Amino acid sequence: MNEERAKSEQEAASTAAASGIPYSDTRELAFPTEMPEGITRELLEEYRVAPLHLYNPQSLELGLTGKTDRTKLPELQAKAPSVKLTFKTISDPGYQTISNQLFYQEFTKEREGDFATFGKKLAIAAPKQAFQDIAQLAFWLGSSDIHIEPQTDSARIRFRIDGTLHHITNVAIQAYKVFLSDLQTKAEVTWGSDKPQSGRISFEL
């Protein structure tokens, strides 16, 4: 694993040399967990950048990889006009590590068994992000399967943990319909069929 990471860092350094955006090794980095106003985890994920240094509330250094669409960086800056953004080149594993830890920290209460705000997060999340949040929390809690159960005005979400179904939260029926539609499309489930169907979706947590 160390050899693979070293190779990734070498590739990132080469990308930095070619692009003119300086390289940063994130293996020993203590990245910031507080973000300037207007900079959210979802925004960072959308543009595939990771926070490296917060110099002050108006100055943030971000890491980008060879997979980052650099033509969209001015668009990102426009969404946070009060924050000065600077950039460094980092490796893909470096980006993923920071992104995962930011996500992990955001769900501290849920990991401790407090699900009071989880439904609110799902209600405002993009369809793709909503199900990934559900799947991620299920993974952290050691759940073997997820039950999403539509009711009259909401959908109940339950996780099976150690053989027992545990109620996690309810989401508004409209939010449920939106991310259900997204799941059906991605799983290639046919609309309007009266027959039972199986679908498959795969993504990394």
Coordinates of N, CA and C in Angstrom, one line a residue, residues 107-116 137 141 167-168:
F107 N -20.9 13.4 10.1 CA -21.9 12.5 10.7 C -21.6 12.0 12.1
T108 N -20.9 12.9 12.9 CA -20.5 12.4 14.2 C -21.7 12.1 15.1
K109 N -22.7 12.9 15.1 CA -23.9 12.6 15.9 C -24.6 11.3 15.5
E110 N -24.7 11.1 14.2 CA -25.4 9.9 13.7 C -24.6 8.7 14.1
R111 N -23.3 8.7 14.0 CA -22.5 7.6 14.4 C -22.7 7.2 15.9
E112 N -23.1 8.2 16.7 CA -23.2 8.0 18.1 C -24.7 7.7 18.4
G113 N -25.5 7.5 17.4 CA -26.9 7.1 17.6 C -27.9 8.2 17.7
D114 N -27.5 9.4 17.4 CA -28.5 10.6 17.4 C -28.8 10.9 15.9
F115 N -30.1 10.5 15.5 CA -30.5 10.6 14.1 C -31.5 11.8 13.9
A116 N -31.6 12.7 14.9 CA -32.6 13.7 14.8 C -32.4 14.6 13.6
L137 N -24.0 5.9 6.1 CA -24.3 5.7 7.5 C -24.5 4.3 7.8
L141 N -22.4 2.0 10.6 CA -23.1 1.4 11.7 C -23.1 -0.1 11.7
H167 N -35.2 1.7 13.5 CA -35.7 2.9 12.8 C -34.6 4.0 12.9
I168 N -34.3 4.6 11.8 CA -33.3 5.6 11.7 C -33.9 7.0 11.6

